Coordinates of C-alpha atoms and ligand atoms in Angstrom, one line a residue:
M14 CA 1.0 -30.4 -6.3
A15 CA 1.9 -27.8 -3.4
V16 CA 2.9 -24.4 -4.4
V17 CA 4.8 -22.2 -1.8
F18 CA 4.8 -18.6 -1.7
S19 CA 5.8 -16.3 1.0
G20 CA 6.8 -12.7 1.5
V21 CA 8.9 -10.4 3.8
Q22 CA 8.4 -6.6 3.8
P23 CA 12.0 -4.8 3.5
S24 CA 11.0 -2.1 5.9
G25 CA 14.0 -2.3 8.3
T26 CA 16.4 -4.9 9.7
L27 CA 14.7 -8.3 10.1
T28 CA 14.2 -9.5 13.6
L29 CA 14.7 -12.8 15.4
G30 CA 10.7 -13.2 15.1
N31 CA 10.8 -13.0 11.5
Y32 CA 13.8 -15.5 11.4
L33 CA 12.3 -18.1 13.6
G34 CA 8.6 -17.4 12.7
A35 CA 9.2 -17.6 9.0
I36 CA 12.3 -17.5 7.3
K37 CA 14.0 -20.2 8.9
H38 CA 11.6 -22.7 7.4
F39 CA 11.3 -21.3 4.1
V40 CA 14.5 -23.4 3.7
D41 CA 12.5 -26.4 4.2
Y42 CA 9.6 -25.3 1.7
Q43 CA 12.1 -24.7 -1.2
E44 CA 12.2 -28.5 -1.6
E45 CA 8.8 -28.6 -2.7
E46 CA 8.5 -28.5 -6.5
E47 CA 7.5 -24.8 -7.0
S48 CA 8.1 -22.2 -4.4
Y49 CA 8.3 -18.2 -4.3
F50 CA 9.7 -16.2 -1.9
C51 CA 9.0 -12.4 -2.5
I52 CA 10.4 -9.0 -1.2
V53 CA 7.4 -7.4 -0.8
N54 CA 8.4 -3.9 -1.4
Q55 CA 5.1 -2.4 -2.3
H56 CA 3.6 -3.5 0.9
A57 CA 6.5 -1.6 2.8
I58 CA 5.3 1.7 1.1
T59 CA 1.9 1.7 2.5
V60 CA 3.6 3.8 5.2
P61 CA 6.1 6.4 4.2
Q62 CA 9.5 5.0 3.3
D63 CA 12.7 6.9 2.4
P64 CA 13.8 5.8 -1.0
K65 CA 17.6 5.3 -0.6
Q66 CA 16.7 3.5 2.4
L67 CA 14.0 1.3 0.8
R68 CA 16.6 0.3 -1.9
D69 CA 18.9 -0.7 0.6
N70 CA 16.6 -2.7 2.9
T71 CA 15.6 -4.5 -0.5
R72 CA 19.0 -5.6 -1.2
S73 CA 20.1 -6.2 2.3
L74 CA 16.8 -8.5 2.6
A75 CA 17.7 -10.4 -0.6
A76 CA 21.1 -11.0 0.8
L77 CA 19.4 -12.5 4.2
Y78 CA 17.4 -14.8 1.9
L79 CA 20.3 -16.1 0.2
A80 CA 22.6 -16.1 3.5
V81 CA 19.8 -18.4 5.4
G82 CA 19.9 -21.1 2.5
L83 CA 17.6 -20.0 0.2
D84 CA 19.0 -21.5 -2.9
P85 CA 17.8 -19.8 -6.5
K86 CA 18.5 -23.1 -8.2
K87 CA 15.7 -24.7 -6.3
T88 CA 13.2 -21.5 -5.6
T89 CA 12.2 -18.4 -7.2
L90 CA 13.3 -15.1 -5.4
F91 CA 12.2 -11.9 -6.5
V92 CA 11.0 -8.3 -5.9
Q93 CA 7.3 -7.8 -5.8
S94 CA 7.6 -4.4 -7.9
E95 CA 9.6 -6.1 -10.7
V96 CA 6.4 -8.3 -11.3
A97 CA 3.6 -5.7 -12.9
E98 CA 1.0 -8.4 -12.1
H99 CA 1.2 -7.8 -8.4
A100 CA -0.2 -4.8 -8.9
Q101 CA -2.6 -5.5 -11.5
L102 CA -4.4 -8.4 -9.8
A103 CA -4.4 -6.5 -6.4
W104 CA -6.7 -4.1 -8.5
V105 CA -9.1 -7.0 -9.4
M106 CA -9.1 -8.2 -5.9
Q107 CA -9.8 -4.9 -4.6
T108 CA -12.9 -4.5 -6.9
I109 CA -14.2 -7.9 -5.2
S110 CA -13.0 -6.5 -1.6
Y111 CA -15.7 -4.8 0.8
V112 CA -14.8 -1.9 2.6
G113 CA -16.3 -3.0 5.8
E114 CA -13.9 -6.1 5.8
L115 CA -10.8 -4.4 5.2
E116 CA -11.8 -1.8 7.8
R117 CA -12.0 -4.7 10.3
M118 CA -8.8 -5.7 9.9
T119 CA -6.7 -5.8 13.2
Q120 CA -3.5 -4.5 11.6
F121 CA -5.3 -1.6 9.6
K122 CA -6.9 -0.4 12.9
E123 CA -3.3 -0.7 14.6
K124 CA -1.7 1.2 11.9
A125 CA -4.6 3.8 11.1
Q126 CA -4.4 4.9 14.8
N127 CA -3.4 8.2 15.6
R128 CA -3.3 9.3 12.1
G129 CA -6.3 11.2 11.7
E130 CA -7.3 12.5 8.0
S131 CA -4.2 11.4 7.0
I132 CA -4.8 7.5 7.0
P133 CA -3.0 6.1 3.4
A134 CA -5.4 4.3 1.4
G135 CA -2.8 1.8 0.6
L136 CA -3.2 0.8 4.4
L137 CA -6.6 -0.2 3.7
T138 CA -6.1 -1.9 0.6
Y139 CA -3.0 -3.9 2.0
P140 CA -4.9 -7.0 2.1
P141 CA -6.1 -7.3 -1.4
L142 CA -2.5 -7.1 -2.5
M143 CA -1.4 -9.5 -0.3
A144 CA -3.9 -11.9 -1.7
A145 CA -2.9 -11.1 -5.2
D146 CA 0.7 -12.0 -4.2
M147 CA -0.6 -15.6 -3.3
L148 CA -2.8 -16.0 -6.1
L149 CA -0.9 -15.1 -9.2
Y150 CA 1.1 -18.4 -8.5
K151 CA -2.1 -20.7 -7.3
T152 CA -0.4 -20.7 -4.1
T153 CA -1.5 -23.9 -1.9
D154 CA 0.8 -23.3 1.1
V155 CA 2.2 -20.2 3.0
P156 CA 4.4 -20.3 5.5
V157 CA 4.4 -17.2 7.9
G158 CA 4.0 -16.4 11.7
D159 CA 0.8 -16.3 13.6
D160 CA 0.4 -12.4 12.7
Q161 CA -0.6 -13.2 9.4
K162 CA -3.4 -15.3 10.3
Q163 CA -6.0 -12.6 9.4
H164 CA -4.5 -11.9 6.1
I165 CA -4.8 -15.4 4.8
E166 CA -8.3 -15.7 5.9
I167 CA -9.1 -12.7 4.1
T168 CA -7.1 -14.0 1.0
R169 CA -9.0 -17.6 1.3
D170 CA -12.5 -15.4 1.2
L171 CA -11.2 -13.5 -1.8
A172 CA -10.1 -16.3 -3.5
G173 CA -13.4 -18.1 -3.1
R174 CA -15.6 -15.3 -4.0
F175 CA -13.7 -14.9 -7.2
N176 CA -14.2 -18.7 -8.2
H177 CA -17.9 -18.3 -7.3
R178 CA -18.3 -15.3 -9.6
F179 CA -16.1 -16.1 -12.5
G180 CA -15.4 -19.7 -12.2
E181 CA -12.9 -22.1 -10.5
L182 CA -9.5 -20.7 -10.7
F183 CA -7.8 -20.5 -7.7
P184 CA -7.0 -23.0 -5.0
L185 CA -7.7 -21.6 -1.1
P186 CA -4.2 -21.2 0.3
K187 CA -3.6 -22.8 3.7
M188 CA -1.3 -21.1 6.4
R189 CA 1.6 -22.9 7.6
T190 CA 2.6 -22.0 10.8
P191 CA 5.4 -23.7 13.2
K192 CA 4.6 -25.6 16.3
V193 CA 6.9 -23.4 18.5
G194 CA 7.9 -20.0 17.6
A195 CA 4.9 -18.6 15.3
R196 CA 5.0 -15.6 17.6
I197 CA 8.1 -14.5 19.1
M198 CA 7.5 -12.1 21.9
S199 CA 9.1 -8.6 22.9
L200 CA 12.0 -9.1 25.2
Q201 CA 10.6 -6.1 26.8
D202 CA 6.9 -6.6 26.9
P203 CA 6.4 -10.6 26.4
T204 CA 2.6 -9.9 25.9
K205 CA 3.3 -7.9 22.7
K206 CA 4.9 -9.6 19.6
M207 CA 8.5 -9.1 18.4
S208 CA 8.4 -6.1 16.1
K209 CA 10.6 -4.6 13.6
S210 CA 9.3 -1.2 14.5
D211 CA 9.6 -1.3 18.3
A212 CA 11.0 2.2 19.6
N213 CA 12.7 0.3 22.4
Q214 CA 15.9 -1.0 21.0
N215 CA 16.1 -3.7 23.9
A216 CA 12.7 -5.5 22.8
T217 CA 14.2 -6.7 19.9
I218 CA 16.8 -8.8 18.4
R219 CA 17.8 -8.0 14.7
L220 CA 19.2 -10.4 12.5
L221 CA 22.4 -8.5 12.1
D222 CA 23.2 -7.4 15.8
S223 CA 26.4 -7.8 17.1
E224 CA 27.3 -10.7 19.8
K225 CA 27.8 -8.1 22.6
D226 CA 24.1 -6.6 21.7
I227 CA 22.6 -10.1 21.6
L228 CA 23.8 -10.9 25.1
K229 CA 23.2 -7.4 26.6
K230 CA 19.3 -7.6 25.1
L231 CA 18.9 -11.4 26.4
K232 CA 20.4 -10.6 29.9
R233 CA 17.9 -7.4 30.0
A234 CA 14.7 -9.7 28.9
Q235 CA 11.7 -9.2 31.3
T236 CA 11.0 -12.3 33.1
D237 CA 8.8 -12.8 36.3
S238 CA 9.6 -12.8 40.2
D239 CA 8.6 -16.8 41.0
N240 CA 11.9 -18.1 39.8
T241 CA 11.1 -21.4 38.2
I242 CA 11.7 -22.4 34.6
R243 CA 8.5 -23.6 33.3
F244 CA 6.9 -23.5 29.5
D245 CA 3.8 -21.8 30.5
K246 CA 2.8 -18.9 28.0
E247 CA -0.2 -17.8 30.0
N248 CA 1.6 -17.3 33.4
K249 CA 5.2 -17.3 32.4
P250 CA 5.4 -15.1 29.0
G251 CA 8.9 -14.2 29.5
V252 CA 10.4 -17.2 30.5
S253 CA 8.4 -19.2 27.8
N254 CA 9.6 -16.8 25.0
L255 CA 13.2 -17.6 26.0
L256 CA 12.4 -21.3 26.1
A257 CA 11.1 -20.8 22.6
I258 CA 13.8 -19.0 21.6
H259 CA 16.5 -21.4 22.9
S260 CA 14.4 -24.2 21.5
L261 CA 14.2 -23.1 18.2
C262 CA 18.0 -22.5 17.9
T263 CA 19.2 -25.5 19.7
G264 CA 16.5 -28.1 18.2
K265 CA 16.0 -29.4 21.9
T266 CA 12.3 -29.7 22.9
T267 CA 11.0 -27.2 25.5
E268 CA 10.4 -30.2 27.9
Q269 CA 14.1 -31.1 27.5
L270 CA 14.9 -27.6 28.3
E271 CA 12.7 -27.6 31.4
Q272 CA 14.5 -30.7 32.6
E273 CA 17.8 -29.4 31.9
Y274 CA 17.0 -25.9 33.8
M275 CA 15.5 -27.5 36.8
G276 CA 16.7 -25.7 40.1
K277 CA 18.6 -23.2 37.8
G278 CA 18.1 -19.6 37.9
Y279 CA 16.9 -17.1 34.9
G280 CA 20.4 -15.7 34.6
H281 CA 21.7 -19.2 33.3
L282 CA 18.8 -19.2 30.8
K283 CA 19.3 -15.9 29.4
V284 CA 23.2 -16.4 29.0
D285 CA 22.7 -19.9 27.4
T286 CA 19.8 -18.6 25.2
A287 CA 22.1 -15.8 24.2
E288 CA 24.9 -18.4 23.2
A289 CA 22.4 -20.5 21.3
V290 CA 21.3 -17.1 19.2
I291 CA 24.9 -16.1 18.5
E292 CA 25.8 -19.6 17.2
I293 CA 22.6 -19.6 14.9
L294 CA 23.4 -16.2 13.7
R295 CA 26.7 -16.5 13.4
P296 CA 27.4 -18.3 9.8
I297 CA 24.2 -16.2 8.5
Q298 CA 26.0 -13.2 9.4
A299 CA 29.2 -14.3 7.7
R300 CA 27.4 -15.2 4.5
Y301 CA 25.6 -12.1 4.5
N302 CA 28.6 -10.1 4.7
E303 CA 30.2 -11.8 1.7
L304 CA 27.0 -11.4 -0.6
I305 CA 25.7 -8.0 0.5
S306 CA 28.0 -6.1 -2.0
T307 CA 28.3 -8.6 -5.0
S308 CA 26.4 -8.2 -8.4
E309 CA 25.5 -11.9 -7.9
L310 CA 22.6 -10.6 -6.1
D311 CA 21.4 -8.5 -8.5
L312 CA 21.3 -11.3 -11.1
I313 CA 19.8 -13.6 -9.1
L314 CA 16.8 -11.2 -8.6
D315 CA 16.6 -10.5 -12.4
E316 CA 16.3 -14.0 -13.0
G317 CA 13.9 -14.6 -10.2
A318 CA 11.6 -11.6 -11.7
A319 CA 11.7 -13.0 -15.1
K320 CA 10.5 -16.6 -13.7
A321 CA 8.0 -15.2 -11.7
R322 CA 6.6 -13.0 -14.2
E323 CA 6.2 -16.0 -16.6
V324 CA 3.4 -17.7 -14.2
A325 CA 2.1 -14.3 -13.1
S326 CA 1.3 -13.3 -16.5
R327 CA -0.5 -16.3 -17.2
T328 CA -2.5 -16.3 -14.3
M329 CA -3.7 -12.5 -15.1
K330 CA -4.3 -13.6 -18.8
E331 CA -6.9 -16.2 -17.1
V332 CA -8.4 -13.9 -14.5
E333 CA -8.7 -11.0 -17.1
H334 CA -10.5 -13.8 -19.6
A335 CA -12.9 -14.9 -16.9
M336 CA -13.8 -11.4 -16.2
G337 CA -14.3 -10.1 -19.5
L338 CA -11.3 -7.8 -19.6
R339 CA -10.2 -9.3 -22.7
R340 CA -11.6 -8.9 -26.2
Ligands
TYM401 P1 6.7 -8.9 7.8 O1 7.5 -8.5 6.7 O2 5.8 -8.3 9.0 O3 6.7 -10.4 8.4 C1 7.7 -11.5 7.8 C2 7.2 -12.6 8.4 O4 7.9 -12.9 9.6 C3 6.7 -13.3 10.5 N1 6.9 -12.6 11.9 C4 6.8 -13.5 13.1 N2 6.9 -14.5 13.4 C5 7.0 -14.8 14.6 N3 7.4 -14.0 15.8 C6 7.3 -12.7 15.4 N4 7.4 -12.0 16.4 C7 7.3 -12.2 14.1 N5 7.2 -10.9 13.6 C8 6.9 -11.3 12.1 C9 5.5 -13.0 9.8 O5 4.3 -13.6 10.4 C10 5.8 -13.3 8.5 O6 5.4 -14.3 8.3 N6 1.9 -8.9 5.3 C11 3.4 -10.0 5.5 C12 4.1 -9.8 4.1 C13 3.2 -10.4 3.0 C14 3.0 -11.7 2.6 C15 2.5 -11.9 1.4 C16 3.4 -12.9 3.7 C17 3.0 -9.7 1.7 N7 2.4 -10.6 0.9 C18 2.1 -13.0 0.8 C19 2.8 -14.3 2.9 C20 2.3 -14.2 1.8 C21 4.1 -8.9 6.4 O7 4.0 -7.9 6.7 O8 5.2 -9.7 6.9

């Protein structure tokens, strides 16, 4: 039986990259027998967060999960810190992690840069917490964007290491990335991924951006001077990024789009891509605005946490038995 788990950090307004690379696909995975979509606020605090902002972002992400079509009748939506077993299993995973393998993680190296003596230890131990997220539910499938590859690999290593030392308990989770859109690029530097934390506002489309801003940002997107519309990530990263976004929003393949735009200029492609993005975000934003101030949201998260806790506490008992932590 497939068990699906994925998480998103409530660390700012979500981007079109988060949506096209991950959240859009969650809706398909909720049809599996068992699925969990988590708001990973304990990952968010590995870098400093303003408490009020974190609380608001958590709510906002819950509303977005529902607005894109996740249905609490089919899936379990919950907040990581409300299920204590995540931190418990994370500790166990830390005890079987090696400092060397954690220090080699690209994300750690990037985030630790320029922090001198003040690198939060939580940045280093981020992967064992992430492994705990998945393993608590004996997850088999993890829908994520391309940037999570190393995290899934280390999770598989840790699960394997645990099984080897203490007996077979965990399946090794498989990463599931979309064929197109697993890495949506920055609109200003298409060799970098689109990121929540980019200081350049024009680089990132946010899911709650106004129609005017979406159009403006896409019109300013970096392309190249060759003026042919072709999907070629290597040589034409900017144009290929626009084609990928267009394709994901309209359902047309990149080959179809290449045909459609043959002989046309980049201006056309940019405006049409903006329209496609606006169309796809319009109903999501409308539903989000309806949900954000309702108490329904809190009820859904309460029920989600209770459901998740049942499974998580069962796994945690098994782990503790296997390791000799229970009398
Ligand atoms: P986070 O919050 O950075 O991103 C959430 C999801 O969005 C995807 N994503 C992208 N996809 C395509 N193009 C982009 N430019 C882009 N930017 C982000 C990410 O790949 C991710 O799927 N460590 C995780 C959260 C996490 C998690 C987990 C995920 C914690 N525990 C357990 C899966 C399973 C993260 O920081 O995602």
